[in-house]
PDB file of C-alpha atoms and ligand atoms in Angstrom:
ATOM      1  CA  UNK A   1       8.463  13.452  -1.194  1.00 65.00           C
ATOM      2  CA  UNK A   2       5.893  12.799   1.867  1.00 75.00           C
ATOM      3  CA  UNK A   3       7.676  14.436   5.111  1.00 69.00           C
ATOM      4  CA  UNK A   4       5.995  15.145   8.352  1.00 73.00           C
ATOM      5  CA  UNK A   5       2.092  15.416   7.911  1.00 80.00           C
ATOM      6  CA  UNK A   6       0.650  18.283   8.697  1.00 86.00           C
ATOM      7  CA  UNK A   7      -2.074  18.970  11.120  1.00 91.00           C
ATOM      8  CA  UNK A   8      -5.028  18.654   8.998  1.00 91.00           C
ATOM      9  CA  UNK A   9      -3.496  15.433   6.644  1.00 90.00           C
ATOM     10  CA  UNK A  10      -2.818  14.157  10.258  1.00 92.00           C
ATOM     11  CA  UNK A  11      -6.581  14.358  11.496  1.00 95.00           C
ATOM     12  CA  UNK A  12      -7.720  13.058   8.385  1.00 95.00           C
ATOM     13  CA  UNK A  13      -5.118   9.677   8.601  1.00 95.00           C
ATOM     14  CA  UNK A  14      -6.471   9.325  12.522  1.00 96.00           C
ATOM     15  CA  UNK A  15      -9.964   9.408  11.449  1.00 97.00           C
ATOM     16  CA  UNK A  16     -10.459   7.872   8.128  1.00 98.00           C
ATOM     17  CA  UNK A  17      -7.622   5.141   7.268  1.00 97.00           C
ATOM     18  CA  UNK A  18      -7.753   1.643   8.806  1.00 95.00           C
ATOM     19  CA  UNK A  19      -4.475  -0.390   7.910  1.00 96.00           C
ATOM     20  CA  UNK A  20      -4.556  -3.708   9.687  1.00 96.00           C
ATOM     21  CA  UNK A  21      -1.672  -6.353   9.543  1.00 97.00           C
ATOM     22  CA  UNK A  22      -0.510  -6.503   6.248  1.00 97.00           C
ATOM     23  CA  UNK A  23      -0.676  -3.286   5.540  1.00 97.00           C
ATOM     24  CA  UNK A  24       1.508  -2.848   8.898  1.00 97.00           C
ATOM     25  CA  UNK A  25       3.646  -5.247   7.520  1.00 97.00           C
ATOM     26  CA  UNK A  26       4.104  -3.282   3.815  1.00 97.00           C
ATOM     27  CA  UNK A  27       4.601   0.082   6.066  1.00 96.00           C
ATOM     28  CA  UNK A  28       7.433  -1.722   8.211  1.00 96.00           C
ATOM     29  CA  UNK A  29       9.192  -3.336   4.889  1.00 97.00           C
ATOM     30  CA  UNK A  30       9.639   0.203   3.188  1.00 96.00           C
ATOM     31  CA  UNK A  31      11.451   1.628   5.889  1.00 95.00           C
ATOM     32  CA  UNK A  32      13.654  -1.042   5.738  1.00 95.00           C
ATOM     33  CA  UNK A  33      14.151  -0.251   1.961  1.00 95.00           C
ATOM     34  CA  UNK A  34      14.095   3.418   2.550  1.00 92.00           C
ATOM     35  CA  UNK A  35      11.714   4.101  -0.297  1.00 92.00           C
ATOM     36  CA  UNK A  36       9.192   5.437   2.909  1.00 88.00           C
ATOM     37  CA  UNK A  37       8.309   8.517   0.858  1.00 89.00           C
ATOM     38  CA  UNK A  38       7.803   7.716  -2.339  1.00 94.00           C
ATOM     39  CA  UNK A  39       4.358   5.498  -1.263  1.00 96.00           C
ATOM     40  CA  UNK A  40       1.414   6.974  -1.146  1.00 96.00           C
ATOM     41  CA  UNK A  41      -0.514   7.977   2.342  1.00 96.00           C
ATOM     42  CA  UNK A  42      -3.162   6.048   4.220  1.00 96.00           C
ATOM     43  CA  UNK A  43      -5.902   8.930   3.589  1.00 96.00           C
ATOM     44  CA  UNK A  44      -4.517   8.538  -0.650  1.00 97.00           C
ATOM     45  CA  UNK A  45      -5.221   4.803  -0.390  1.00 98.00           C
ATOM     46  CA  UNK A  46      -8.167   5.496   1.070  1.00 98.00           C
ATOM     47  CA  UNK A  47      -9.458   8.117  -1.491  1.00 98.00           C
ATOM     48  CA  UNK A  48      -8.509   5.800  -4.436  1.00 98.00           C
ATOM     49  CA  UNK A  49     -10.702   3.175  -2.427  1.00 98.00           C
ATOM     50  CA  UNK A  50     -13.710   4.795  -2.108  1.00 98.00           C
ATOM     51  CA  UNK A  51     -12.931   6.170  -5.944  1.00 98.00           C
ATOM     52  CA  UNK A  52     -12.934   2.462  -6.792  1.00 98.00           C
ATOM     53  CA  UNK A  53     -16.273   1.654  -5.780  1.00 98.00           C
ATOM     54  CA  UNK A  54     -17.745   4.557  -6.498  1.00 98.00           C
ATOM     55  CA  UNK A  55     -17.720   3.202 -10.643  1.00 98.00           C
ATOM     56  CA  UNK A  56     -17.970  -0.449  -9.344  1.00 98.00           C
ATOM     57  CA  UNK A  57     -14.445  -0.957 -10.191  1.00 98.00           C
ATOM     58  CA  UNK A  58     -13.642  -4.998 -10.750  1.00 98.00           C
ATOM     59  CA  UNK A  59     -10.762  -4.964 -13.340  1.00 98.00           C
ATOM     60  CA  UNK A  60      -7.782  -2.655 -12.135  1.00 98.00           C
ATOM     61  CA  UNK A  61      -4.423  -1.816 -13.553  1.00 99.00           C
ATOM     62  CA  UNK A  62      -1.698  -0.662 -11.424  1.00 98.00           C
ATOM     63  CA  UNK A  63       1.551   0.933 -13.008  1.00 98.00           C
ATOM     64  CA  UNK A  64       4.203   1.071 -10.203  1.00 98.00           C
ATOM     65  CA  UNK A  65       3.854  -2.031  -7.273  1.00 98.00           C
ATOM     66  CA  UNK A  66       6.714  -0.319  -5.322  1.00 98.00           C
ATOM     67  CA  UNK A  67       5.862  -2.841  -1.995  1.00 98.00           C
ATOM     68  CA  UNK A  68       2.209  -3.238  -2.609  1.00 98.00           C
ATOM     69  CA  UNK A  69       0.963  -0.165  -0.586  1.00 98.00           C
ATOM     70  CA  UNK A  70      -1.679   1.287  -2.779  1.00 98.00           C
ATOM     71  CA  UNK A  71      -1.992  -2.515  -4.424  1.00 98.00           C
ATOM     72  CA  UNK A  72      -4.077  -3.647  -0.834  1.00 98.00           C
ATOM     73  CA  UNK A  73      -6.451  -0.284  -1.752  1.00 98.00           C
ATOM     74  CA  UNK A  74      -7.277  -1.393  -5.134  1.00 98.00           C
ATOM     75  CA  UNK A  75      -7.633  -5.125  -3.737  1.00 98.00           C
ATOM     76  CA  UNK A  76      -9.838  -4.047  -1.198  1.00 98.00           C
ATOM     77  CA  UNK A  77     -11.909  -2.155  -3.391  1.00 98.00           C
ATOM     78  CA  UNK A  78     -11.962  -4.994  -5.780  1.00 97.00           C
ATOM     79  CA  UNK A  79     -13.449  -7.287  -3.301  1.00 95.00           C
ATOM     80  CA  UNK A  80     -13.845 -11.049  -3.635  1.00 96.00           C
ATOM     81  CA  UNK A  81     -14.463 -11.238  -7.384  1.00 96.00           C
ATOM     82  CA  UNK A  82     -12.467  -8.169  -8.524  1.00 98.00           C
ATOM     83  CA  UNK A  83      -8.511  -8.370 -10.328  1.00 98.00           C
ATOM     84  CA  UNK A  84      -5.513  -6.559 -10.158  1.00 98.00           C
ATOM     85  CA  UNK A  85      -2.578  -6.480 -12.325  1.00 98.00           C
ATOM     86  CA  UNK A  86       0.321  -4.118 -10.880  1.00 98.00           C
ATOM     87  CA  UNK A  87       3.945  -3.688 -12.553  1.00 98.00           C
ATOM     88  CA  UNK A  88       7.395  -2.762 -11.125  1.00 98.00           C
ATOM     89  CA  UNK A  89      10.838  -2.776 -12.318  1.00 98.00           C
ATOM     90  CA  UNK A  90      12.925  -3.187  -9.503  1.00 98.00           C
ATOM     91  CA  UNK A  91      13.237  -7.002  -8.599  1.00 98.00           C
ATOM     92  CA  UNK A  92      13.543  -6.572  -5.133  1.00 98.00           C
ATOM     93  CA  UNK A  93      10.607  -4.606  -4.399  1.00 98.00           C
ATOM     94  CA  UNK A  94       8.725  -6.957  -6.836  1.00 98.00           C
ATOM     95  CA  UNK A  95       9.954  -9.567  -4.286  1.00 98.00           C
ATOM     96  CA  UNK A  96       9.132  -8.098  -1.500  1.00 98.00           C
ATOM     97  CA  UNK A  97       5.477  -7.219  -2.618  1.00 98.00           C
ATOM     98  CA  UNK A  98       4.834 -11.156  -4.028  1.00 98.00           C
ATOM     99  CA  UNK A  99       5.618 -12.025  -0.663  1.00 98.00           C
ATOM    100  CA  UNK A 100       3.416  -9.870   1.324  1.00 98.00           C
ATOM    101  CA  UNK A 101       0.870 -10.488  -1.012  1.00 98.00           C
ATOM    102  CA  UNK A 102       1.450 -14.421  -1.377  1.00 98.00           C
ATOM    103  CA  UNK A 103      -2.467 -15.208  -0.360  1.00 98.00           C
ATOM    104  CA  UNK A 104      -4.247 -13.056  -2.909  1.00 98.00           C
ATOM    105  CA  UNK A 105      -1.681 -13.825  -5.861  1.00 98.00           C
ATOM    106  CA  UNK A 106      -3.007 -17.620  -5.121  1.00 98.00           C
ATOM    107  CA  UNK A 107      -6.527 -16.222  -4.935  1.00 98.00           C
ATOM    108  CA  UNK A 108      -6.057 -15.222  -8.254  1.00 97.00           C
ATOM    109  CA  UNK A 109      -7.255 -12.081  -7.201  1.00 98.00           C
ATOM    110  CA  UNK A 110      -3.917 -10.249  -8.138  1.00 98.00           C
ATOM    111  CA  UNK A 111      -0.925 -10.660 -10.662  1.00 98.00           C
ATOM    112  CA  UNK A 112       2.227  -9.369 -10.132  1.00 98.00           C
ATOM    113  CA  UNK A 113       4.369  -8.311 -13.297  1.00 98.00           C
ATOM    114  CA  UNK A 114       7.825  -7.568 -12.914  1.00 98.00           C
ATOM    115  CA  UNK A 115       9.538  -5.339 -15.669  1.00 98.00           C
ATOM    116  CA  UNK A 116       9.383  -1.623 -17.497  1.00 98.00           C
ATOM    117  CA  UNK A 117       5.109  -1.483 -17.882  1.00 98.00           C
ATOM    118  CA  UNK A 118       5.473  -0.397 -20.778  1.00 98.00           C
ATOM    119  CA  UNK A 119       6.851  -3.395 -22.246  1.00 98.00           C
ATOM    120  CA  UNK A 120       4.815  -5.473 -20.006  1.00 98.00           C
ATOM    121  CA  UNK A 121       1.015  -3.745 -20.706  1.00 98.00           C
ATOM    122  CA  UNK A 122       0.389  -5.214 -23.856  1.00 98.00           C
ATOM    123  CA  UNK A 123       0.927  -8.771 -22.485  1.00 98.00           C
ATOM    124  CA  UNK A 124      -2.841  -8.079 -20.489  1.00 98.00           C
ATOM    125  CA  UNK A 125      -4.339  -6.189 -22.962  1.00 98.00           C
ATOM    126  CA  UNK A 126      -6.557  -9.454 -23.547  1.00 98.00           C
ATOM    127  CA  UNK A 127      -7.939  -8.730 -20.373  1.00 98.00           C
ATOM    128  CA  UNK A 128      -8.792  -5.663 -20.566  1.00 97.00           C
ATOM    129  CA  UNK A 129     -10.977  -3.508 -21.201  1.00 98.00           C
ATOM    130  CA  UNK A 130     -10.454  -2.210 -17.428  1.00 98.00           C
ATOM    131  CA  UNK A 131     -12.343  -0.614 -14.727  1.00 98.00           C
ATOM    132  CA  UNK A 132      -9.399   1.478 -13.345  1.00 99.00           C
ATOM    133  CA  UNK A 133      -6.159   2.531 -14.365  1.00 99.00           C
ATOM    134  CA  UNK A 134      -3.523   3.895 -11.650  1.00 99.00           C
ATOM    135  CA  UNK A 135      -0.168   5.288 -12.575  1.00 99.00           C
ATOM    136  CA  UNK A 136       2.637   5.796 -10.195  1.00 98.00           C
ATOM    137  CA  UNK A 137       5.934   5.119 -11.860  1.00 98.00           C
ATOM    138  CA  UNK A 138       8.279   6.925 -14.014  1.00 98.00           C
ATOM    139  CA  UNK A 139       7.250  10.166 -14.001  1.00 98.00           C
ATOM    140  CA  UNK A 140       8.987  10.683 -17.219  1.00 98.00           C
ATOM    141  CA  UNK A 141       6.687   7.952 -19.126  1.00 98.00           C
ATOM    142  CA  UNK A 142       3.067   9.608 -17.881  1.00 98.00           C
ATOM    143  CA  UNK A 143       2.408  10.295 -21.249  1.00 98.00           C
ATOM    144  CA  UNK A 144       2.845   7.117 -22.704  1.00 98.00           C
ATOM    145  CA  UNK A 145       0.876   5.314 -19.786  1.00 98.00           C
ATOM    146  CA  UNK A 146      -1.871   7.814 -20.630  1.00 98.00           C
ATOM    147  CA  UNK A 147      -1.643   6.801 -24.807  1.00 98.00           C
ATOM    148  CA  UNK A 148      -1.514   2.927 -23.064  1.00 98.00           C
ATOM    149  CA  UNK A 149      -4.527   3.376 -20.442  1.00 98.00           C
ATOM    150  CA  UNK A 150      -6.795   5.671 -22.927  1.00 98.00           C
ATOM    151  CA  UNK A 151      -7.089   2.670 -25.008  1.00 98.00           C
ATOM    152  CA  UNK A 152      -7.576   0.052 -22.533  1.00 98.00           C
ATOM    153  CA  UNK A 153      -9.756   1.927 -20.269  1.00 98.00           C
ATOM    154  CA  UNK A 154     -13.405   1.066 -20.363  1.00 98.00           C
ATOM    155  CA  UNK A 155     -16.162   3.793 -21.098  1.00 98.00           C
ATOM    156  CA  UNK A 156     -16.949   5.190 -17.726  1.00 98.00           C
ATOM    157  CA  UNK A 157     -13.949   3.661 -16.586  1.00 98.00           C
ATOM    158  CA  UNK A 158     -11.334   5.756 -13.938  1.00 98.00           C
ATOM    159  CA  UNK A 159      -7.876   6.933 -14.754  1.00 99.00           C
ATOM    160  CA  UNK A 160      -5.529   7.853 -11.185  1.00 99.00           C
ATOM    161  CA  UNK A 161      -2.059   9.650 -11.637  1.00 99.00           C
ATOM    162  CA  UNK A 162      -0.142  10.340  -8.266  1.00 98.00           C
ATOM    163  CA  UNK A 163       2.553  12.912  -8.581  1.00 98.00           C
ATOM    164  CA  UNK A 164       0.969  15.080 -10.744  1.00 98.00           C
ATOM    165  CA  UNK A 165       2.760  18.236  -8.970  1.00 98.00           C
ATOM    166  CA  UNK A 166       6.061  16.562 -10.144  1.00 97.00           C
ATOM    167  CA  UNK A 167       7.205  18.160  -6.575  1.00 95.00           C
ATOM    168  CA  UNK A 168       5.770  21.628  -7.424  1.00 95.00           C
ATOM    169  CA  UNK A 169       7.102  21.695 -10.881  1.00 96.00           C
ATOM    170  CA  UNK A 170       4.232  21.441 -12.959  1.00 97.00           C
ATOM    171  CA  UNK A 171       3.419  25.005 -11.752  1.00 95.00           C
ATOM    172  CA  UNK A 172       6.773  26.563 -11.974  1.00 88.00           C
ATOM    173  CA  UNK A 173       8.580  28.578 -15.065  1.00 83.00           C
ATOM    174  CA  UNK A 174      11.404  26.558 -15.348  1.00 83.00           C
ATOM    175  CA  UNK A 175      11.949  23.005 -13.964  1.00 78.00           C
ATOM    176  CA  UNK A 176      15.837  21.723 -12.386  1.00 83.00           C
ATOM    177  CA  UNK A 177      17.116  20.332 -15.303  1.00 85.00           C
ATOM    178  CA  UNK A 178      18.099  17.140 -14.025  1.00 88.00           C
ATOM    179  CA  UNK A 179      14.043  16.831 -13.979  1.00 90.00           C
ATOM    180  CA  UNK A 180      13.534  19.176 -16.799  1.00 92.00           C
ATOM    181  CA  UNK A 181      12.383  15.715 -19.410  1.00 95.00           C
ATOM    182  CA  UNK A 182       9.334  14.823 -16.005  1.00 96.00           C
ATOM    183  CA  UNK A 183       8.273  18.410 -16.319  1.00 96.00           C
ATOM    184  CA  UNK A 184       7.421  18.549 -19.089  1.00 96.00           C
ATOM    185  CA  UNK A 185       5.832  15.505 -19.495  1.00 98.00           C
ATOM    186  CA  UNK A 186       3.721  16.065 -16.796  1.00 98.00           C
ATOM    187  CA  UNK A 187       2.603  19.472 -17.897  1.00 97.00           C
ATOM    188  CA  UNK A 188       1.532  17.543 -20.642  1.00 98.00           C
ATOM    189  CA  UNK A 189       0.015  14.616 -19.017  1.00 98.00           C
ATOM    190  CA  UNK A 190      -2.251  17.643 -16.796  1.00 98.00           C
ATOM    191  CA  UNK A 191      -2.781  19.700 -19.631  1.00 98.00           C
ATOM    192  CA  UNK A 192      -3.955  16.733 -22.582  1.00 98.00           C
ATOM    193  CA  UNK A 193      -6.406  15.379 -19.173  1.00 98.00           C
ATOM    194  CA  UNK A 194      -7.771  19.006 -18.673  1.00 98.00           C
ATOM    195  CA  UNK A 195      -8.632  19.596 -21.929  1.00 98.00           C
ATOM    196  CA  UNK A 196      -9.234  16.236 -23.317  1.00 98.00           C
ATOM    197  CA  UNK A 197     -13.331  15.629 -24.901  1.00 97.00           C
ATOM    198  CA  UNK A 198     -13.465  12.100 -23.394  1.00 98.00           C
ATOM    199  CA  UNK A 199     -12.246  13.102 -20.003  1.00 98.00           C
ATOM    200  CA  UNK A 200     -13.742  14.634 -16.860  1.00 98.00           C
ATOM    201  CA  UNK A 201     -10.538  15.631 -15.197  1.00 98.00           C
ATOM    202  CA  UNK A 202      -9.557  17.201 -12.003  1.00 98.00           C
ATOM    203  CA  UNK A 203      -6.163  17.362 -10.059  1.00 98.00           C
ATOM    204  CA  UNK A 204      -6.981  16.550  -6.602  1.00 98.00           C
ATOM    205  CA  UNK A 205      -4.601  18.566  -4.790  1.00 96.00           C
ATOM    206  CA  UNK A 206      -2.926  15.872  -2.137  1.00 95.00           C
ATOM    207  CA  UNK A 207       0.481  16.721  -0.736  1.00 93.00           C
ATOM    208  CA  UNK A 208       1.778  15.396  -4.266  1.00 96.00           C
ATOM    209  CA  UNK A 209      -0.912  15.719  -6.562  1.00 97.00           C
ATOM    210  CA  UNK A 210      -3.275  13.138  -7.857  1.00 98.00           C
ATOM    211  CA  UNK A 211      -5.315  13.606 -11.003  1.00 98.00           C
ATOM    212  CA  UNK A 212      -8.079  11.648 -12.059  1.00 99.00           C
ATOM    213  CA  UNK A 213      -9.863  11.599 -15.229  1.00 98.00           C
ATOM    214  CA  UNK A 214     -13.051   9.834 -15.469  1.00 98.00           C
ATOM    215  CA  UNK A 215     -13.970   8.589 -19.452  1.00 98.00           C
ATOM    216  CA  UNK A 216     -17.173   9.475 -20.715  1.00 98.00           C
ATOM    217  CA  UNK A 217     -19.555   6.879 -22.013  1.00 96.00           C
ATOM    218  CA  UNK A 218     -19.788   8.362 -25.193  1.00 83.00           C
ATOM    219  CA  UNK A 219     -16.301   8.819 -26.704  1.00 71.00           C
ATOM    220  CA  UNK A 220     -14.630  10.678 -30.071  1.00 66.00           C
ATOM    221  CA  UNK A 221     -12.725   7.433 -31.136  1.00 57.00           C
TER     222      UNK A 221
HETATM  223  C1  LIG B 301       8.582  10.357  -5.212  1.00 68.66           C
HETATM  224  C2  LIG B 301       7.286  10.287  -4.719  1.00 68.66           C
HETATM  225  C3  LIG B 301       6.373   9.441  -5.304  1.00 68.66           C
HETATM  226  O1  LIG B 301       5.082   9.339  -4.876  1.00 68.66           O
HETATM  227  C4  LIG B 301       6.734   8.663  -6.380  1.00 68.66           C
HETATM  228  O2  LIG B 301       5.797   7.869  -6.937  1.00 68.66           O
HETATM  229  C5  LIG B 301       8.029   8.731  -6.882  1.00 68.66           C
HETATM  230  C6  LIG B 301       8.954   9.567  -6.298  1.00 68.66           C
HETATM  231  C7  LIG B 301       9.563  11.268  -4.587  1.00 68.66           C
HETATM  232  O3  LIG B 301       9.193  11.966  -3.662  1.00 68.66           O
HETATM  233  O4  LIG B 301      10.718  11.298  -5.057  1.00 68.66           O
HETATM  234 MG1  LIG B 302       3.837   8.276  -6.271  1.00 68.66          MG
END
């Protein structure tokens, strides 16, 4: 859970993140849904931004729309000619982020699935293979989004995970056990990333954790 920032996170938001209208508009919607923090910070959208371009990213995947927060990074990043597909579950937030985001769903710059991803992925495998990959759903599923983006993802391609402390977990004995099934998953999503052949992987360590692991050119499969 985001809470209070703290002083440094704070300078970094007042200096580095521009939001502008819609944004504004996504960051007034979620209090109203109360799902404030579960989204991911200005200075996180802005990371997975700069991220984006750094590998020229033009085909994106987003697992988890929530309202379309980190969607207007990946957008942005994607420019003019770039796509997004994102997924979510819940209808209203699905709702809520088609309408914020009416004017680049008509661009055809972005699609908006609603349903579990992983039932949804395969329908845009055809499109793939993709630039960028980011996962922010249920924690629980990380390593099946990995199996799903490690064969979609294009050589050179990006890989983003938010939540990748699983709220500290990760680097704790023994998990609650009404979480005990996300733990453990998410050891395993760090741990197959850290030590995987086609992977440069790091954990960047944001308030919740965000690994990224970027696919080599030259692959084992
Ligand atoms: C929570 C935070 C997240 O970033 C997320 O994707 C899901 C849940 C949380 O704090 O519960
Ligand atoms: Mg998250």
């Amino acid at each position: 859970m985001r809470t209070e920032k703290e002083p440094k996170m704070q300078y970094i938001e007042d200096h580095f993140v521009r939001l502008g209208s819609q944004r504004e508009k996504i960051l007034k919607a979620i209090l109203e849904v109360d799902k404030d923090g579960i989204q991911i910070s200005g200075s996180e959208g802005q990371l997975i931004k700069v991220l984006a371009r750094m590998i020229g990213a033009q085909k994106m995947v987003e697992i988890g729309t929530l309202l379309g927060f980190s969607t207007t990074w990946l957008l942005e990043a994607a420019g003019p000619q770039g796509r997004v597909w994102s997924f979510e579950k819940m209808s209203e937030h699905h709702r809520i982020a088609s309408e914020i985001l009416k004017a680049e769903i008509e661009e055809q710059r972005l699609s908006l699935h609603l349903g579990d991803a992983l039932e949804q992925l395969p329908k845009i495998e055809h499109e793939g293979p993709f630039d960028l990959i980011f996962i922010d759903a249920n924690k629980a599923a990380y390593m099946e989004y990995f199996h799903w983006a490690h064969k979609n993802l294009r050589p050179g391609g990006l890989l983003i995970a938010d939540n990748t402390f699983l709220f500290g977990m990760v680097y704790q004995e023994e998990a609650p056990t009404n979480h005990a099934k996300a733990a453990k998953v998410m050891k395993e999503f760090n741990k197959t990333l850290g030590e995987h052949p086609d992977y440069d992987a790091i954990l960047i360590p944001t308030s919740e954790g965000m690994t990224i692991g970027l696919k080599k050119y030259a692959t084992s499969n």
